[in-house]
Amino acid sequence: MLAAVYKGKKNIEIRNIPKPEIGDNEVLLKVKACSICGTDRKIYEYGHFKIKEKNEQILGHEISGVIEEVGKKVDYYEKGMRIALAPNVGCGFCEVCRKGLEQLCLDYNAFGISWPGGFAEYVKIPEIAVKHGNLVEIPKSLSHEEAAVIEPLSCCYNAYESLNVRPGESLLIFGAGPMGILHLILNKHLGIGMTIVTDVDEKRLKLSQGFGADYIVKSDSGIKKTIMSLTNGIGVDNIITAASVPEIQEEALELVAINGKINFFAGLPVGKEEIKLNSNIIHYKQLKITGTTGASLKQFRQTVKLSQNAGCNLKKIITKKIGVEELSTIFEDISVFNNNMKIVVSFER
Ligand SMILES: [Zn+2]
Ligand SMILES: [Zn+2]
């Protein structure tokens, strides 16, 4: 099978490797689409602690496909089932897993990181992932390309749940990249009120048009004035920081309404993770600040359900489709990522 094999920092080789063989309790998934995540770009640049140096790996964790083969002892799953794959698999035994938060398990595995991922024609699904239910059936109304975007959308849904967003509330999203826009799509779909998207980059702001934001504003020194005038001086009910910039986390406290909520969605770069927080603002405005990372299996399944009707337009965010052979060079070309929302590796072309 054709695969994009990651061989270490800045080195991906396209080559033919043997199709995986499955055991009695495993499943073979034929990949139809796998979207590129910021994490894939990070691994390409800097490596990952779960991928030992000199070890090869197939990246890609935003995977959809069709079941090709089912092990003799596997119940329920059948050849031909259309699937979105939840990539994170917890140990299943620790306290965190028992709370249903397997994505936070310290002993986790993930497709495209510790296990071979979706930048290849086939992915073997190990027994533990089959038994945990990581193979999630998708409805016909969802294309494979849209299903690949379920994974990042499920991370947005985790943020949505943590904020306890109420219908009609207002929302400010820092960051007009693919994740920021997925937050916008999700919250619009689930009944948010006024939405504002902000970014420092004019080009990104332009790209973010057409996804339903009520206001798209440039993030500059006048941002507070702009937001206050858009909200009658009240501030915004919900703020999501979807860019890895320390200053916006500090700024969010100034822009949020009394009794408002903030989600620190994007992590900060190593060495820049200490920020200045005016704790009295949190106290006197009675704020709620949450952090989220990844999504639980339950949230992943819920995201499949909520995206299946036409009101959730995921198609639009996929602005580029490439073949697996293009993965050897695409990460070198920053402009491709600057000029696009989601880029999907398609095996259906
Ligand atoms: Zn991802
Ligand atoms: Zn665990």
PDB file of C-alpha atoms in Angstrom, residues 158-287:
ATOM      1  CA  ASN A 158     -15.352  19.607  24.238  1.00  0.00           C
ATOM      2  CA  ALA A 159     -14.748  23.366  24.582  1.00  0.00           C
ATOM      3  CA  TYR A 160     -18.444  24.035  23.935  1.00  0.00           C
ATOM      4  CA  GLU A 161     -19.468  21.655  26.717  1.00  0.00           C
ATOM      5  CA  SER A 162     -16.907  23.041  29.134  1.00  0.00           C
ATOM      6  CA  LEU A 163     -18.216  26.576  28.565  1.00  0.00           C
ATOM      7  CA  ASN A 164     -21.797  25.400  28.965  1.00  0.00           C
ATOM      8  CA  VAL A 165     -22.813  27.697  26.115  1.00  0.00           C
ATOM      9  CA  ARG A 166     -26.469  28.747  26.233  1.00  0.00           C
ATOM     10  CA  PRO A 167     -28.560  29.508  23.122  1.00  0.00           C
ATOM     11  CA  GLY A 168     -28.487  33.174  22.194  1.00  0.00           C
ATOM     12  CA  GLU A 169     -25.312  34.040  24.107  1.00  0.00           C
ATOM     13  CA  SER A 170     -22.552  35.945  22.329  1.00  0.00           C
ATOM     14  CA  LEU A 171     -19.185  34.469  21.374  1.00  0.00           C
ATOM     15  CA  LEU A 172     -15.781  35.895  20.538  1.00  0.00           C
ATOM     16  CA  ILE A 173     -13.219  33.649  18.863  1.00  0.00           C
ATOM     17  CA  PHE A 174      -9.548  34.631  18.894  1.00  0.00           C
ATOM     18  CA  GLY A 175      -7.903  33.072  15.845  1.00  0.00           C
ATOM     19  CA  ALA A 176      -9.353  32.726  12.341  1.00  0.00           C
ATOM     20  CA  GLY A 177      -7.470  29.520  11.522  1.00  0.00           C
ATOM     21  CA  PRO A 178      -9.220  26.204  10.833  1.00  0.00           C
ATOM     22  CA  MET A 179      -9.830  25.546  14.545  1.00  0.00           C
ATOM     23  CA  GLY A 180     -11.282  29.017  15.148  1.00  0.00           C
ATOM     24  CA  ILE A 181     -13.620  28.575  12.201  1.00  0.00           C
ATOM     25  CA  LEU A 182     -14.638  25.078  13.323  1.00  0.00           C
ATOM     26  CA  HIS A 183     -15.619  26.634  16.681  1.00  0.00           C
ATOM     27  CA  LEU A 184     -17.677  29.159  14.732  1.00  0.00           C
ATOM     28  CA  ILE A 185     -19.415  26.500  12.601  1.00  0.00           C
ATOM     29  CA  LEU A 186     -20.222  24.380  15.653  1.00  0.00           C
ATOM     30  CA  ASN A 187     -21.531  27.211  17.810  1.00  0.00           C
ATOM     31  CA  LYS A 188     -23.634  28.667  14.986  1.00  0.00           C
ATOM     32  CA  HIS A 189     -25.086  25.225  14.367  1.00  0.00           C
ATOM     33  CA  LEU A 190     -25.952  24.825  18.040  1.00  0.00           C
ATOM     34  CA  GLY A 191     -27.729  28.147  18.381  1.00  0.00           C
ATOM     35  CA  ILE A 192     -25.226  30.747  19.533  1.00  0.00           C
ATOM     36  CA  GLY A 193     -26.233  34.431  19.276  1.00  0.00           C
ATOM     37  CA  MET A 194     -23.837  37.112  18.068  1.00  0.00           C
ATOM     38  CA  THR A 195     -20.453  35.847  16.887  1.00  0.00           C
ATOM     39  CA  ILE A 196     -17.221  37.790  16.453  1.00  0.00           C
ATOM     40  CA  VAL A 197     -14.027  36.400  14.941  1.00  0.00           C
ATOM     41  CA  THR A 198     -10.738  38.216  15.415  1.00  0.00           C
ATOM     42  CA  ASP A 199      -7.179  37.700  14.179  1.00  0.00           C
ATOM     43  CA  VAL A 200      -4.072  39.798  13.603  1.00  0.00           C
ATOM     44  CA  ASP A 201      -3.652  38.480  10.079  1.00  0.00           C
ATOM     45  CA  GLU A 202      -5.697  40.284   7.395  1.00  0.00           C
ATOM     46  CA  LYS A 203      -5.364  37.373   5.001  1.00  0.00           C
ATOM     47  CA  ARG A 204      -6.784  34.936   7.524  1.00  0.00           C
ATOM     48  CA  LEU A 205      -9.634  37.311   8.251  1.00  0.00           C
ATOM     49  CA  LYS A 206     -10.450  37.357   4.575  1.00  0.00           C
ATOM     50  CA  LEU A 207     -10.391  33.561   4.420  1.00  0.00           C
ATOM     51  CA  SER A 208     -12.743  33.409   7.392  1.00  0.00           C
ATOM     52  CA  GLN A 209     -15.503  35.258   5.539  1.00  0.00           C
ATOM     53  CA  GLY A 210     -18.527  33.231   4.527  1.00  0.00           C
ATOM     54  CA  PHE A 211     -18.656  30.993   7.591  1.00  0.00           C
ATOM     55  CA  GLY A 212     -21.395  33.007   9.265  1.00  0.00           C
ATOM     56  CA  ALA A 213     -19.610  35.321  11.702  1.00  0.00           C
ATOM     57  CA  ASP A 214     -21.596  38.471  12.441  1.00  0.00           C
ATOM     58  CA  TYR A 215     -18.402  40.493  12.784  1.00  0.00           C
ATOM     59  CA  ILE A 216     -14.865  39.868  11.621  1.00  0.00           C
ATOM     60  CA  VAL A 217     -12.449  42.296  13.263  1.00  0.00           C
ATOM     61  CA  LYS A 218      -8.731  42.817  13.181  1.00  0.00           C
ATOM     62  CA  SER A 219      -7.081  42.202  16.521  1.00  0.00           C
ATOM     63  CA  ASP A 220      -5.029  45.317  17.275  1.00  0.00           C
ATOM     64  CA  SER A 221      -4.599  47.849  20.064  1.00  0.00           C
ATOM     65  CA  GLY A 222      -8.171  49.065  19.510  1.00  0.00           C
ATOM     66  CA  ILE A 223      -9.763  45.661  20.044  1.00  0.00           C
ATOM     67  CA  LYS A 224     -11.273  46.496  23.433  1.00  0.00           C
ATOM     68  CA  LYS A 225     -13.011  49.576  22.073  1.00  0.00           C
ATOM     69  CA  THR A 226     -14.335  47.628  19.085  1.00  0.00           C
ATOM     70  CA  ILE A 227     -15.680  44.737  21.159  1.00  0.00           C
ATOM     71  CA  MET A 228     -17.270  47.045  23.716  1.00  0.00           C
ATOM     72  CA  SER A 229     -19.016  49.036  21.020  1.00  0.00           C
ATOM     73  CA  LEU A 230     -20.315  45.836  19.386  1.00  0.00           C
ATOM     74  CA  THR A 231     -21.688  44.624  22.738  1.00  0.00           C
ATOM     75  CA  ASN A 232     -23.120  47.894  24.084  1.00  0.00           C
ATOM     76  CA  GLY A 233     -20.293  48.121  26.588  1.00  0.00           C
ATOM     77  CA  ILE A 234     -21.168  44.784  28.186  1.00  0.00           C
ATOM     78  CA  GLY A 235     -18.480  42.510  26.779  1.00  0.00           C
ATOM     79  CA  VAL A 236     -18.876  39.008  25.359  1.00  0.00           C
ATOM     80  CA  ASP A 237     -20.562  36.071  27.124  1.00  0.00           C
ATOM     81  CA  ASN A 238     -18.121  33.440  25.821  1.00  0.00           C
ATOM     82  CA  ILE A 239     -14.547  33.735  24.583  1.00  0.00           C
ATOM     83  CA  ILE A 240     -12.485  30.977  22.984  1.00  0.00           C
ATOM     84  CA  THR A 241      -8.748  31.503  22.447  1.00  0.00           C
ATOM     85  CA  ALA A 242      -7.904  29.438  19.356  1.00  0.00           C
ATOM     86  CA  ALA A 243      -4.422  30.836  18.726  1.00  0.00           C
ATOM     87  CA  SER A 244      -1.194  30.069  20.583  1.00  0.00           C
ATOM     88  CA  VAL A 245      -0.631  33.640  21.753  1.00  0.00           C
ATOM     89  CA  PRO A 246      -0.189  34.418  25.489  1.00  0.00           C
ATOM     90  CA  GLU A 247      -1.443  38.025  25.183  1.00  0.00           C
ATOM     91  CA  ILE A 248      -4.904  37.014  23.970  1.00  0.00           C
ATOM     92  CA  GLN A 249      -5.471  34.952  27.108  1.00  0.00           C
ATOM     93  CA  GLU A 250      -4.761  38.083  29.166  1.00  0.00           C
ATOM     94  CA  GLU A 251      -6.903  40.217  26.870  1.00  0.00           C
ATOM     95  CA  ALA A 252      -9.838  37.830  27.132  1.00  0.00           C
ATOM     96  CA  LEU A 253     -10.344  38.866  30.781  1.00  0.00           C
ATOM     97  CA  GLU A 254     -10.874  42.451  29.647  1.00  0.00           C
ATOM     98  CA  LEU A 255     -13.320  41.590  26.875  1.00  0.00           C
ATOM     99  CA  VAL A 256     -15.527  39.065  28.637  1.00  0.00           C
ATOM    100  CA  ALA A 257     -18.859  40.126  30.165  1.00  0.00           C
ATOM    101  CA  ILE A 258     -19.646  39.932  33.877  1.00  0.00           C
ATOM    102  CA  ASN A 259     -20.362  36.299  34.770  1.00  0.00           C
ATOM    103  CA  GLY A 260     -18.832  35.364  31.411  1.00  0.00           C
ATOM    104  CA  LYS A 261     -16.833  32.322  30.391  1.00  0.00           C
ATOM    105  CA  ILE A 262     -13.459  31.832  28.734  1.00  0.00           C
ATOM    106  CA  ASN A 263     -11.961  28.684  27.203  1.00  0.00           C
ATOM    107  CA  PHE A 264      -8.201  28.473  26.736  1.00  0.00           C
ATOM    108  CA  PHE A 265      -8.432  26.170  23.731  1.00  0.00           C
ATOM    109  CA  ALA A 266      -5.019  26.559  22.110  1.00  0.00           C
ATOM    110  CA  GLY A 267      -1.984  25.644  24.170  1.00  0.00           C
ATOM    111  CA  LEU A 268       0.937  28.071  24.430  1.00  0.00           C
ATOM    112  CA  PRO A 269       4.439  27.499  23.069  1.00  0.00           C
ATOM    113  CA  VAL A 270       6.962  26.025  25.499  1.00  0.00           C
ATOM    114  CA  GLY A 271       8.703  28.854  27.332  1.00  0.00           C
ATOM    115  CA  LYS A 272       5.736  31.203  26.861  1.00  0.00           C
ATOM    116  CA  GLU A 273       3.211  29.414  29.015  1.00  0.00           C
ATOM    117  CA  GLU A 274       3.387  31.823  31.967  1.00  0.00           C
ATOM    118  CA  ILE A 275       0.879  34.650  31.608  1.00  0.00           C
ATOM    119  CA  LYS A 276      -0.191  37.616  33.702  1.00  0.00           C
ATOM    120  CA  LEU A 277      -3.713  37.142  35.007  1.00  0.00           C
ATOM    121  CA  ASN A 278      -5.501  39.839  36.962  1.00  0.00           C
ATOM    122  CA  SER A 279      -7.112  37.562  39.485  1.00  0.00           C
ATOM    123  CA  ASN A 280      -9.363  40.323  40.793  1.00  0.00           C
ATOM    124  CA  ILE A 281     -11.034  40.547  37.408  1.00  0.00           C
ATOM    125  CA  ILE A 282     -11.821  36.830  37.624  1.00  0.00           C
ATOM    126  CA  HIS A 283     -13.105  37.332  41.167  1.00  0.00           C
ATOM    127  CA  TYR A 284     -15.162  40.495  40.797  1.00  0.00           C
ATOM    128  CA  LYS A 285     -16.545  39.681  37.358  1.00  0.00           C
ATOM    129  CA  GLN A 286     -17.339  36.179  38.608  1.00  0.00           C
ATOM    130  CA  LEU A 287     -15.724  34.513  35.609  1.00  0.00           C
TER     131      LEU A 287
END
